[in-house]
Protein backbone atom coordinates (compact mmCIF):
# COMPACT_ATOMS: atom_id res chain seq x y z
CA UNK A 1 0.00 0.00 0.00
CA UNK A 2 1.16 3.50 -0.77
CA UNK A 3 0.69 6.04 1.98
CA UNK A 4 0.37 8.96 2.31
CA UNK A 5 -1.83 9.25 -0.74
CA UNK A 6 -1.61 12.11 -3.23
CA UNK A 7 -5.18 13.37 -3.66
CA UNK A 8 -6.96 16.24 -5.34
CA UNK A 9 -10.16 18.21 -4.79
CA UNK A 10 -13.06 16.96 -6.87
CA UNK A 11 -14.60 20.40 -7.37
CA UNK A 12 -11.83 21.89 -9.55
CA UNK A 13 -12.19 22.46 -13.27
CA UNK A 14 -10.03 20.02 -15.24
CA UNK A 15 -7.58 22.70 -16.45
CA UNK A 16 -6.96 23.92 -12.91
CA UNK A 17 -6.70 20.36 -11.59
CA UNK A 18 -4.02 19.58 -14.19
CA UNK A 19 -1.98 22.69 -13.39
CA UNK A 20 -2.43 22.77 -9.60
CA UNK A 21 -2.62 19.08 -8.66
CA UNK A 22 -1.53 16.72 -11.42
CA UNK A 23 1.60 18.73 -12.24
CA UNK A 24 2.91 18.03 -8.72
CA UNK A 25 2.60 14.23 -8.77
CA UNK A 26 4.10 11.32 -10.69
CA UNK A 27 0.96 9.18 -10.29
CA UNK A 28 -1.29 8.38 -13.24
CA UNK A 29 -4.42 7.88 -11.10
CA UNK A 30 -5.44 10.13 -8.23
CA UNK A 31 -8.13 9.74 -5.59
CA UNK A 32 -10.44 12.74 -5.27
CA UNK A 33 -11.76 14.29 -2.08
CA UNK A 34 -15.00 16.25 -1.68
CA UNK A 35 -15.45 19.49 0.31
CA UNK A 36 -15.69 17.46 3.53
CA UNK A 37 -12.40 15.65 2.87
CA UNK A 38 -14.14 12.35 2.10
CA UNK A 39 -13.05 10.25 -0.88
CA UNK A 40 -15.42 10.77 -3.80
CA UNK A 41 -13.70 8.76 -6.54
CA UNK A 42 -10.56 8.29 -8.61
CA UNK A 43 -9.53 9.96 -11.85
CA UNK A 44 -7.15 8.74 -14.53
CA UNK A 45 -5.01 11.67 -15.62
CA UNK A 46 -4.81 10.47 -19.22
CA UNK A 47 -8.56 10.95 -19.43
CA UNK A 48 -8.12 14.61 -18.49
CA UNK A 49 -5.19 15.38 -20.76
CA UNK A 50 -7.01 14.11 -23.86
CA UNK A 51 -9.58 16.89 -23.67
CA UNK A 52 -9.50 20.15 -25.60
CA UNK A 53 -8.63 23.34 -23.75
CA UNK A 54 -12.25 24.48 -23.88
CA UNK A 55 -13.48 21.19 -22.44
CA UNK A 56 -10.86 21.35 -19.68
CA UNK A 57 -12.14 24.77 -18.64
CA UNK A 58 -15.81 23.79 -18.76
CA UNK A 59 -15.74 20.39 -16.99
CA UNK A 60 -15.21 19.53 -13.34
CA UNK A 61 -12.76 16.75 -12.58
CA UNK A 62 -15.40 14.84 -10.57
CA UNK A 63 -17.51 14.53 -13.73
CA UNK A 64 -14.76 12.43 -15.32
CA UNK A 65 -13.92 10.33 -12.28
CA UNK A 66 -14.94 6.84 -11.29
CA UNK A 67 -17.18 7.36 -8.24
CA UNK A 68 -16.02 5.79 -4.99
CA UNK A 69 -19.15 3.60 -5.06
CA UNK A 70 -17.69 1.85 -8.12
CA UNK A 71 -14.14 1.55 -6.74
CA UNK A 72 -12.61 -1.48 -5.07
CA UNK A 73 -12.32 -0.75 -1.35
CA UNK A 74 -10.30 -2.51 1.33
CA UNK A 75 -9.71 -2.15 5.04
CA UNK A 76 -6.32 -1.84 6.72
CA UNK A 77 -5.05 -5.31 7.59
CA UNK A 78 -7.34 -7.08 5.10
CA UNK A 79 -5.67 -10.02 3.38
CA UNK A 80 -4.51 -9.32 -0.19
CA UNK A 81 -6.07 -12.59 -1.40
CA UNK A 82 -9.50 -11.32 -0.33
CA UNK A 83 -8.96 -7.95 -2.00
CA UNK A 84 -7.58 -9.47 -5.21
CA UNK A 85 -10.55 -11.84 -5.46
CA UNK A 86 -12.87 -8.80 -5.55
CA UNK A 87 -11.03 -6.99 -8.34
CA UNK A 88 -12.90 -8.76 -11.13
CA UNK A 89 -16.32 -8.08 -9.61
CA UNK A 90 -16.01 -4.37 -9.07
CA UNK A 91 -13.92 -1.37 -9.86
CA UNK A 92 -10.58 -3.08 -10.35
CA UNK A 93 -7.41 -1.16 -9.59
CA UNK A 94 -6.52 0.96 -7.81
CA UNK A 95 -7.81 -0.25 -4.46
CA UNK A 96 -8.69 2.48 -1.98
CA UNK A 97 -7.80 1.48 1.58
CA UNK A 98 -10.42 3.02 3.83
CA UNK A 99 -10.57 3.23 7.60
CA UNK A 100 -13.87 4.58 8.91
CA UNK A 101 -14.54 6.72 5.84
CA UNK A 102 -10.98 8.09 5.83
CA UNK A 103 -8.58 7.30 2.97
CA UNK A 104 -5.60 5.52 4.56
CA UNK A 105 -3.80 4.43 1.41
CA UNK A 106 -3.99 3.14 -2.13
CA UNK A 107 -2.94 -0.15 -3.69
CA UNK A 108 -1.93 0.11 -7.33
CA UNK A 109 -0.78 -2.41 -9.91
CA UNK A 110 2.76 -1.23 -9.17
CA UNK A 111 2.33 -2.05 -5.45
CA UNK A 112 1.07 -5.56 -6.25
CA UNK A 113 3.88 -6.19 -8.73
CA UNK A 114 6.49 -4.99 -6.21
CA UNK A 115 5.06 -7.26 -3.50
CA UNK A 116 4.98 -10.24 -5.85
CA UNK A 117 8.57 -9.66 -7.01
CA UNK A 118 9.81 -9.25 -3.46
CA UNK A 119 8.34 -12.59 -2.40
CA UNK A 120 9.35 -14.40 -5.58
CA UNK A 121 12.95 -13.53 -4.74
CA UNK A 122 12.76 -15.07 -1.25
CA UNK A 123 12.42 -18.60 -2.55
CA UNK A 124 10.28 -19.42 0.45
CA UNK A 125 7.76 -22.12 -0.52
CA UNK A 126 4.16 -21.10 -0.07
CA UNK A 127 5.08 -17.54 0.70
CA UNK A 128 3.47 -15.32 -1.88
CA UNK A 129 1.63 -12.06 -2.28
CA UNK A 130 -1.66 -13.70 -1.36
CA UNK A 131 -0.62 -14.21 2.25
CA UNK A 132 0.04 -10.56 2.87
CA UNK A 133 -2.31 -8.12 4.50
CA UNK A 134 -2.67 -4.49 3.55
CA UNK A 135 -0.48 -2.54 5.91
CA UNK A 136 1.12 0.86 6.10
mmCIF file of C-alpha atoms in Angstrom:
data_model
loop_
_atom_site.group_PDB
_atom_site.id
_atom_site.type_symbol
_atom_site.label_atom_id
_atom_site.label_comp_id
_atom_site.label_asym_id
_atom_site.label_seq_id
_atom_site.Cartn_x
_atom_site.Cartn_y
_atom_site.Cartn_z
ATOM 1 C CA UNK A 1 0.000 0.000 0.000
ATOM 2 C CA UNK A 2 1.163 3.503 -0.766
ATOM 3 C CA UNK A 3 0.694 6.036 1.983
ATOM 4 C CA UNK A 4 0.372 8.965 2.312
ATOM 5 C CA UNK A 5 -1.829 9.253 -0.740
ATOM 6 C CA UNK A 6 -1.614 12.107 -3.229
ATOM 7 C CA UNK A 7 -5.185 13.371 -3.658
ATOM 8 C CA UNK A 8 -6.958 16.242 -5.338
ATOM 9 C CA UNK A 9 -10.156 18.212 -4.788
ATOM 10 C CA UNK A 10 -13.056 16.960 -6.868
ATOM 11 C CA UNK A 11 -14.604 20.404 -7.374
ATOM 12 C CA UNK A 12 -11.834 21.887 -9.552
ATOM 13 C CA UNK A 13 -12.192 22.463 -13.272
ATOM 14 C CA UNK A 14 -10.031 20.022 -15.245
ATOM 15 C CA UNK A 15 -7.579 22.703 -16.447
ATOM 16 C CA UNK A 16 -6.957 23.921 -12.910
ATOM 17 C CA UNK A 17 -6.703 20.359 -11.593
ATOM 18 C CA UNK A 18 -4.020 19.583 -14.190
ATOM 19 C CA UNK A 19 -1.979 22.686 -13.386
ATOM 20 C CA UNK A 20 -2.428 22.767 -9.596
ATOM 21 C CA UNK A 21 -2.620 19.084 -8.658
ATOM 22 C CA UNK A 22 -1.527 16.716 -11.419
ATOM 23 C CA UNK A 23 1.602 18.728 -12.242
ATOM 24 C CA UNK A 24 2.910 18.026 -8.718
ATOM 25 C CA UNK A 25 2.603 14.232 -8.771
ATOM 26 C CA UNK A 26 4.100 11.320 -10.686
ATOM 27 C CA UNK A 27 0.959 9.185 -10.290
ATOM 28 C CA UNK A 28 -1.295 8.385 -13.236
ATOM 29 C CA UNK A 29 -4.422 7.884 -11.096
ATOM 30 C CA UNK A 30 -5.436 10.131 -8.232
ATOM 31 C CA UNK A 31 -8.128 9.743 -5.594
ATOM 32 C CA UNK A 32 -10.441 12.738 -5.268
ATOM 33 C CA UNK A 33 -11.763 14.291 -2.078
ATOM 34 C CA UNK A 34 -15.004 16.247 -1.676
ATOM 35 C CA UNK A 35 -15.449 19.489 0.307
ATOM 36 C CA UNK A 36 -15.691 17.463 3.529
ATOM 37 C CA UNK A 37 -12.399 15.651 2.872
ATOM 38 C CA UNK A 38 -14.136 12.351 2.103
ATOM 39 C CA UNK A 39 -13.046 10.245 -0.876
ATOM 40 C CA UNK A 40 -15.420 10.766 -3.797
ATOM 41 C CA UNK A 41 -13.703 8.760 -6.538
ATOM 42 C CA UNK A 42 -10.558 8.291 -8.610
ATOM 43 C CA UNK A 43 -9.526 9.956 -11.846
ATOM 44 C CA UNK A 44 -7.146 8.743 -14.532
ATOM 45 C CA UNK A 45 -5.007 11.666 -15.617
ATOM 46 C CA UNK A 46 -4.807 10.470 -19.223
ATOM 47 C CA UNK A 47 -8.560 10.948 -19.428
ATOM 48 C CA UNK A 48 -8.117 14.609 -18.494
ATOM 49 C CA UNK A 49 -5.190 15.384 -20.759
ATOM 50 C CA UNK A 50 -7.008 14.115 -23.860
ATOM 51 C CA UNK A 51 -9.578 16.892 -23.674
ATOM 52 C CA UNK A 52 -9.501 20.155 -25.604
ATOM 53 C CA UNK A 53 -8.625 23.344 -23.747
ATOM 54 C CA UNK A 54 -12.253 24.478 -23.883
ATOM 55 C CA UNK A 55 -13.485 21.187 -22.444
ATOM 56 C CA UNK A 56 -10.857 21.346 -19.683
ATOM 57 C CA UNK A 57 -12.140 24.769 -18.637
ATOM 58 C CA UNK A 58 -15.806 23.785 -18.755
ATOM 59 C CA UNK A 59 -15.742 20.390 -16.994
ATOM 60 C CA UNK A 60 -15.207 19.534 -13.344
ATOM 61 C CA UNK A 61 -12.763 16.751 -12.582
ATOM 62 C CA UNK A 62 -15.398 14.840 -10.567
ATOM 63 C CA UNK A 63 -17.511 14.530 -13.731
ATOM 64 C CA UNK A 64 -14.758 12.433 -15.319
ATOM 65 C CA UNK A 65 -13.918 10.328 -12.276
ATOM 66 C CA UNK A 66 -14.945 6.836 -11.290
ATOM 67 C CA UNK A 67 -17.182 7.361 -8.238
ATOM 68 C CA UNK A 68 -16.020 5.789 -4.986
ATOM 69 C CA UNK A 69 -19.152 3.600 -5.055
ATOM 70 C CA UNK A 70 -17.689 1.853 -8.117
ATOM 71 C CA UNK A 71 -14.137 1.551 -6.737
ATOM 72 C CA UNK A 72 -12.606 -1.479 -5.067
ATOM 73 C CA UNK A 73 -12.319 -0.749 -1.348
ATOM 74 C CA UNK A 74 -10.300 -2.512 1.330
ATOM 75 C CA UNK A 75 -9.714 -2.155 5.044
ATOM 76 C CA UNK A 76 -6.319 -1.845 6.724
ATOM 77 C CA UNK A 77 -5.054 -5.310 7.593
ATOM 78 C CA UNK A 78 -7.340 -7.078 5.104
ATOM 79 C CA UNK A 79 -5.675 -10.024 3.375
ATOM 80 C CA UNK A 80 -4.512 -9.320 -0.187
ATOM 81 C CA UNK A 81 -6.073 -12.593 -1.397
ATOM 82 C CA UNK A 82 -9.501 -11.322 -0.329
ATOM 83 C CA UNK A 83 -8.960 -7.955 -1.999
ATOM 84 C CA UNK A 84 -7.583 -9.467 -5.213
ATOM 85 C CA UNK A 85 -10.550 -11.840 -5.457
ATOM 86 C CA UNK A 86 -12.870 -8.796 -5.551
ATOM 87 C CA UNK A 87 -11.033 -6.987 -8.344
ATOM 88 C CA UNK A 88 -12.903 -8.759 -11.128
ATOM 89 C CA UNK A 89 -16.320 -8.083 -9.614
ATOM 90 C CA UNK A 90 -16.011 -4.375 -9.069
ATOM 91 C CA UNK A 91 -13.925 -1.370 -9.857
ATOM 92 C CA UNK A 92 -10.580 -3.081 -10.350
ATOM 93 C CA UNK A 93 -7.414 -1.159 -9.586
ATOM 94 C CA UNK A 94 -6.523 0.958 -7.808
ATOM 95 C CA UNK A 95 -7.811 -0.249 -4.456
ATOM 96 C CA UNK A 96 -8.693 2.475 -1.981
ATOM 97 C CA UNK A 97 -7.798 1.481 1.580
ATOM 98 C CA UNK A 98 -10.420 3.025 3.834
ATOM 99 C CA UNK A 99 -10.575 3.230 7.605
ATOM 100 C CA UNK A 100 -13.870 4.583 8.907
ATOM 101 C CA UNK A 101 -14.542 6.721 5.838
ATOM 102 C CA UNK A 102 -10.975 8.091 5.830
ATOM 103 C CA UNK A 103 -8.585 7.303 2.974
ATOM 104 C CA UNK A 104 -5.602 5.517 4.563
ATOM 105 C CA UNK A 105 -3.799 4.427 1.410
ATOM 106 C CA UNK A 106 -3.988 3.141 -2.125
ATOM 107 C CA UNK A 107 -2.944 -0.149 -3.695
ATOM 108 C CA UNK A 108 -1.927 0.113 -7.332
ATOM 109 C CA UNK A 109 -0.781 -2.407 -9.912
ATOM 110 C CA UNK A 110 2.762 -1.228 -9.173
ATOM 111 C CA UNK A 111 2.328 -2.051 -5.454
ATOM 112 C CA UNK A 112 1.067 -5.558 -6.254
ATOM 113 C CA UNK A 113 3.881 -6.190 -8.732
ATOM 114 C CA UNK A 114 6.490 -4.993 -6.212
ATOM 115 C CA UNK A 115 5.057 -7.264 -3.498
ATOM 116 C CA UNK A 116 4.980 -10.240 -5.847
ATOM 117 C CA UNK A 117 8.567 -9.661 -7.008
ATOM 118 C CA UNK A 118 9.814 -9.252 -3.464
ATOM 119 C CA UNK A 119 8.337 -12.588 -2.404
ATOM 120 C CA UNK A 120 9.351 -14.399 -5.580
ATOM 121 C CA UNK A 121 12.952 -13.533 -4.743
ATOM 122 C CA UNK A 122 12.755 -15.065 -1.249
ATOM 123 C CA UNK A 123 12.425 -18.601 -2.545
ATOM 124 C CA UNK A 124 10.276 -19.424 0.454
ATOM 125 C CA UNK A 125 7.765 -22.119 -0.516
ATOM 126 C CA UNK A 126 4.162 -21.102 -0.069
ATOM 127 C CA UNK A 127 5.081 -17.540 0.701
ATOM 128 C CA UNK A 128 3.473 -15.315 -1.876
ATOM 129 C CA UNK A 129 1.630 -12.060 -2.280
ATOM 130 C CA UNK A 130 -1.660 -13.699 -1.356
ATOM 131 C CA UNK A 131 -0.619 -14.209 2.253
ATOM 132 C CA UNK A 132 0.036 -10.560 2.874
ATOM 133 C CA UNK A 133 -2.309 -8.122 4.498
ATOM 134 C CA UNK A 134 -2.673 -4.493 3.553
ATOM 135 C CA UNK A 135 -0.482 -2.538 5.914
ATOM 136 C CA UNK A 136 1.125 0.862 6.104
#
